[in-house]
mmCIF file of C-alpha atoms in Angstrom:
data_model
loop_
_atom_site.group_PDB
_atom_site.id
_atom_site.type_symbol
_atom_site.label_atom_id
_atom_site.label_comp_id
_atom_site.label_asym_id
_atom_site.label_seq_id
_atom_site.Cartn_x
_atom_site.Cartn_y
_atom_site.Cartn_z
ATOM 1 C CA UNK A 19 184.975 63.976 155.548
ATOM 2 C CA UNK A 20 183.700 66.624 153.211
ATOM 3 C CA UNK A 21 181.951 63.754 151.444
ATOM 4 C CA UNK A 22 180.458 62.039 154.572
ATOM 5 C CA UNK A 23 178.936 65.655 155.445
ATOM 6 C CA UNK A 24 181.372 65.802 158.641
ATOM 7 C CA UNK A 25 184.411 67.703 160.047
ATOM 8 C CA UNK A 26 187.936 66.048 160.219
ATOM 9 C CA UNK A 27 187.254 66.545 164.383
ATOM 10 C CA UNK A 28 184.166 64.620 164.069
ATOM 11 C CA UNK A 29 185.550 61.936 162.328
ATOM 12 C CA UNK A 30 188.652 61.676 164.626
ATOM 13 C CA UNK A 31 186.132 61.663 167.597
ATOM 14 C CA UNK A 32 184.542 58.353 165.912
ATOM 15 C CA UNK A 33 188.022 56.952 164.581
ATOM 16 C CA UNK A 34 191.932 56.956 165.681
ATOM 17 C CA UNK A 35 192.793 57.194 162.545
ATOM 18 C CA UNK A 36 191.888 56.510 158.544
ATOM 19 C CA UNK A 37 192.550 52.717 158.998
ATOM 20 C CA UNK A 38 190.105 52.165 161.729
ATOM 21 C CA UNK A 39 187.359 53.768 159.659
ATOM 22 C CA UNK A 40 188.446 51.386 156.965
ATOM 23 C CA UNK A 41 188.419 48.049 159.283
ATOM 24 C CA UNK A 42 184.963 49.163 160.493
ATOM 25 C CA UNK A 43 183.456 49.554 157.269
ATOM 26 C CA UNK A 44 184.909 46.606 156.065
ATOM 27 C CA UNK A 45 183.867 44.811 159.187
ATOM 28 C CA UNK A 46 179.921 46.006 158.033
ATOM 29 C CA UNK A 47 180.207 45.321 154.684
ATOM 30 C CA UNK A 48 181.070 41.719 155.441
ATOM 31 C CA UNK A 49 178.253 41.324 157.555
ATOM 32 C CA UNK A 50 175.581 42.518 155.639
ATOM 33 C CA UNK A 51 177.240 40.072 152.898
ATOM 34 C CA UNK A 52 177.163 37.337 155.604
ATOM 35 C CA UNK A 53 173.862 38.050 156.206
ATOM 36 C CA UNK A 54 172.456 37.899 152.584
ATOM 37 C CA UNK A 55 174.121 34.039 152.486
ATOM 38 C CA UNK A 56 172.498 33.175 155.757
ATOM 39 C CA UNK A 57 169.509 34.214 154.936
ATOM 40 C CA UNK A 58 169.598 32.109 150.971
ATOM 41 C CA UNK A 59 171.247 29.163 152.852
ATOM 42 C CA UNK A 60 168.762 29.132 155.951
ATOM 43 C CA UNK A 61 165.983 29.087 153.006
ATOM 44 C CA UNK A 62 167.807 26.179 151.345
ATOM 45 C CA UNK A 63 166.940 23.015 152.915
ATOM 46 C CA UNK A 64 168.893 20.240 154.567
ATOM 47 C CA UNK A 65 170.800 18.768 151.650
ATOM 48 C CA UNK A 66 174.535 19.840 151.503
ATOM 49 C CA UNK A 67 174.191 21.043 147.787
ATOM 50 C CA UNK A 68 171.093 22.550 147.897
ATOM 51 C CA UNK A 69 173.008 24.992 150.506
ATOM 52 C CA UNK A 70 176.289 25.340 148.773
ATOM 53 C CA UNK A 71 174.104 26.263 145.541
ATOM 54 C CA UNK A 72 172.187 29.056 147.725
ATOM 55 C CA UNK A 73 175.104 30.167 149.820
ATOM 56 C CA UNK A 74 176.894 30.464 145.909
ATOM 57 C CA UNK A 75 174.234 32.444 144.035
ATOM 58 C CA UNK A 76 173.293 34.702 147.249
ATOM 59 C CA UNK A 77 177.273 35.797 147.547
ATOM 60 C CA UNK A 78 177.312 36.605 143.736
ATOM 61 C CA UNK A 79 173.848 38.461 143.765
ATOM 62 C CA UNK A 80 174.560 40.738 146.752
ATOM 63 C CA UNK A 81 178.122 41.674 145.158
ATOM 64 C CA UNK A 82 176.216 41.794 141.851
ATOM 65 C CA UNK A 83 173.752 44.281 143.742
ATOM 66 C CA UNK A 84 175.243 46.409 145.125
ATOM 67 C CA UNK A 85 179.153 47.268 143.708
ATOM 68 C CA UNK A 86 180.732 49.416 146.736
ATOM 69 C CA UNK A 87 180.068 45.883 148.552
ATOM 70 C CA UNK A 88 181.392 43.993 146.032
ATOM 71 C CA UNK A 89 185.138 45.894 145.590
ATOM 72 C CA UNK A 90 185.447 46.296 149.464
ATOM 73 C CA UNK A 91 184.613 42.929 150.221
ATOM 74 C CA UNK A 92 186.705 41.398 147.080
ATOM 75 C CA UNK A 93 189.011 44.097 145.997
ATOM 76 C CA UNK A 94 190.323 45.986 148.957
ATOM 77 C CA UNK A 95 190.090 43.645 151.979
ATOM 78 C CA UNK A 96 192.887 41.876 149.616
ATOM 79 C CA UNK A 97 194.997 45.141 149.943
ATOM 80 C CA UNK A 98 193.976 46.378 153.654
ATOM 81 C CA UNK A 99 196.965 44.634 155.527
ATOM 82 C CA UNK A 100 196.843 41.961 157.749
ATOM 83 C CA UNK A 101 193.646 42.565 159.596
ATOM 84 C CA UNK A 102 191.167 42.908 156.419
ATOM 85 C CA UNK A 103 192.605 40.026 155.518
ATOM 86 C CA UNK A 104 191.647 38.288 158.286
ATOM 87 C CA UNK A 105 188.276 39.857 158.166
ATOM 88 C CA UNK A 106 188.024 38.266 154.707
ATOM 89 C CA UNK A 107 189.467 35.141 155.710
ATOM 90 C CA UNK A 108 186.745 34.677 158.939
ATOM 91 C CA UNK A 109 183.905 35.717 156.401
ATOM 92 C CA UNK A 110 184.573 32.779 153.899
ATOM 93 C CA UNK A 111 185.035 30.698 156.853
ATOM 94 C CA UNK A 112 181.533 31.337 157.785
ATOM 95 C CA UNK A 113 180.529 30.849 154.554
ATOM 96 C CA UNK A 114 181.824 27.090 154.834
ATOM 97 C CA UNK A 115 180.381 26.786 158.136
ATOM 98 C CA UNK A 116 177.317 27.680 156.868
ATOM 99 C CA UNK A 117 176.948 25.262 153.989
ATOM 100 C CA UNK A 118 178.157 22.882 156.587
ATOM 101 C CA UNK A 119 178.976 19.025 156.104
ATOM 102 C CA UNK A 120 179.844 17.668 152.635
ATOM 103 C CA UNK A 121 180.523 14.072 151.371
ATOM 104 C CA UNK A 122 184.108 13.522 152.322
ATOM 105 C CA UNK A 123 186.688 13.099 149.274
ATOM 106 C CA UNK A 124 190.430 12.243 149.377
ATOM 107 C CA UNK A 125 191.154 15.664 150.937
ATOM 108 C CA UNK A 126 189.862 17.087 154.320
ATOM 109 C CA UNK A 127 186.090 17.802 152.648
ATOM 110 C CA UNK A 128 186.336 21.514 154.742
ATOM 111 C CA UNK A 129 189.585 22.817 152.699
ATOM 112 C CA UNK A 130 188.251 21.423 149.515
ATOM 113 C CA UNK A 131 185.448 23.357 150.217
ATOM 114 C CA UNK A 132 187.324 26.824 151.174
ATOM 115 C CA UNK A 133 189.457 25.863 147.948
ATOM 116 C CA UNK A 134 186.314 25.967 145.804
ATOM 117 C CA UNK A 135 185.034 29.509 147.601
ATOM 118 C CA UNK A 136 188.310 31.131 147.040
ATOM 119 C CA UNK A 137 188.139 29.874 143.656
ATOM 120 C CA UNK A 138 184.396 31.724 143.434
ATOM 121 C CA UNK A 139 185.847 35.068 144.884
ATOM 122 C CA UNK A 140 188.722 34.867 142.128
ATOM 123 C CA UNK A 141 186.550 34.802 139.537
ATOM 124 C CA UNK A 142 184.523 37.772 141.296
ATOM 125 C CA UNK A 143 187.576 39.587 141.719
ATOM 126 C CA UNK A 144 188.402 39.279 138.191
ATOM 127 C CA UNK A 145 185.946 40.280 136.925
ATOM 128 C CA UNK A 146 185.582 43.641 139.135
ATOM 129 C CA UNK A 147 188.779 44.189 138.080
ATOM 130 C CA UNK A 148 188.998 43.258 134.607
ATOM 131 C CA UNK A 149 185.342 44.399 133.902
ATOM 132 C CA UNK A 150 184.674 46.933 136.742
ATOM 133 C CA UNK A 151 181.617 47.645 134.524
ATOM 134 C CA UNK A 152 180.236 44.030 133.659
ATOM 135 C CA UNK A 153 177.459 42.199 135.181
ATOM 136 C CA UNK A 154 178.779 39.383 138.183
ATOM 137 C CA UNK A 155 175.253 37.697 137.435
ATOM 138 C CA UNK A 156 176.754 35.483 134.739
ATOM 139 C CA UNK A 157 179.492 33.782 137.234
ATOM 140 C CA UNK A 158 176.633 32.618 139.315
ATOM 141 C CA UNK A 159 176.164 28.932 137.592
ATOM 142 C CA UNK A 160 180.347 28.739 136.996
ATOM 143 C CA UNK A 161 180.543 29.515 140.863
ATOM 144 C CA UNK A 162 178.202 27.379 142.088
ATOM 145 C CA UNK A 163 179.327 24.302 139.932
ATOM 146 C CA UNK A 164 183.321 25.211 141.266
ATOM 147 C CA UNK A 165 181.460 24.483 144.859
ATOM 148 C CA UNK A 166 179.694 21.426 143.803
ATOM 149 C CA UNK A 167 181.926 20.118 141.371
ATOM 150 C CA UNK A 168 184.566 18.511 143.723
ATOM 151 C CA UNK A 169 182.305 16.385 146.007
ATOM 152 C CA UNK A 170 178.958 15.648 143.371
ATOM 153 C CA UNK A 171 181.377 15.310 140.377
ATOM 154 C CA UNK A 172 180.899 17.168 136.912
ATOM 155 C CA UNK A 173 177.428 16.102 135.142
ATOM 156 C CA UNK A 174 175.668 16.224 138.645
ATOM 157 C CA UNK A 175 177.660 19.829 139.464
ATOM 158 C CA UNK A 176 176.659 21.318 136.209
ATOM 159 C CA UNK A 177 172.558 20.219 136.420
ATOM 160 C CA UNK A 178 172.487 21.022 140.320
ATOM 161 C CA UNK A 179 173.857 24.863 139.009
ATOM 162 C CA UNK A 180 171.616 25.338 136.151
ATOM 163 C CA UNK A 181 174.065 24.292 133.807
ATOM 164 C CA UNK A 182 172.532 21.410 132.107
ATOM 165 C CA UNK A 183 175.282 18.716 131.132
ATOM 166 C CA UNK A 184 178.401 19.669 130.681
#
């Protein structure tokens, strides 16, 4: 409160308690995350790929950006109980809705595809908590070759991220 500029009634006239200030914050922080992949994957075109590489390198840019987004999206919606959670869970559900339909594999193409974002936040959250200091601008080809890799395979994954061959 002292922070914020505020007195402890204030803030309990805006919030019941310290966990609903929490959820809300979280709840704003996700959407102006949400709305920075939106916005790259609105940009990107038709083609599947061309929107999972946008929706990819938009999500690590913003979190890149601007750090107080990046460890309460990644770092403590992990640890907020059951309802950041869920928070978290909706917005990387969005994020697959958003990229859309893929080329179907073996597996539901929909799971693979939340698979391969929760493999991009991992390496986000390692990094921010490994490296709290390090740039997140370097996992942007890795992440958006983890999204590609399972339905284009690994030579067209790794030119379709900037990657050249791999």
């Amino acid at each position: 409160c002292q922070r914020a500029g505020m007195s402890r009634r204030t803030f309990y006239d805006l919030y019941e308690h310290r966990d609903a200030c929490f959820m809300d914050t979280l709840r704003k922080a996700f959407g102006r995350l949400l709305t920075h992949v939106e916005e790259a994957v609105g940009a990107a075109g038709p083609a599947w790929e061309d929107r999972a590489v946008a929706a990819t390198q938009a999500l690590v840019g913003a979190l890149d950006a601007d750090r107080v987004l990046a460890r309460l999206c990644v770092v403590s919606a992990v640890g907020g109980g059951d309802e950041a959670v869920a928070v978290r869970r909706d917005a990387l559900n969005r994020i697959v809705t958003l990229i859309g339909d893929v080329p179907g594999s073996g597996a539901p193409p929909e799971l693979v595809l939340a698979g391969a974002l929760g493999g991009v936040w991992e390496l986000v959250h390692c990094r921010l908590t490994d490296e709290p200091d390090a740039s997140l601008a370097d996992l942007g080809e890795v992440a958006a070759y983890l999204m590609l890799a399972p339905f284009a395979g690994r030579r067209r994954a790794a030119a379709l991220a900037g990657q050249g061959s791999t």
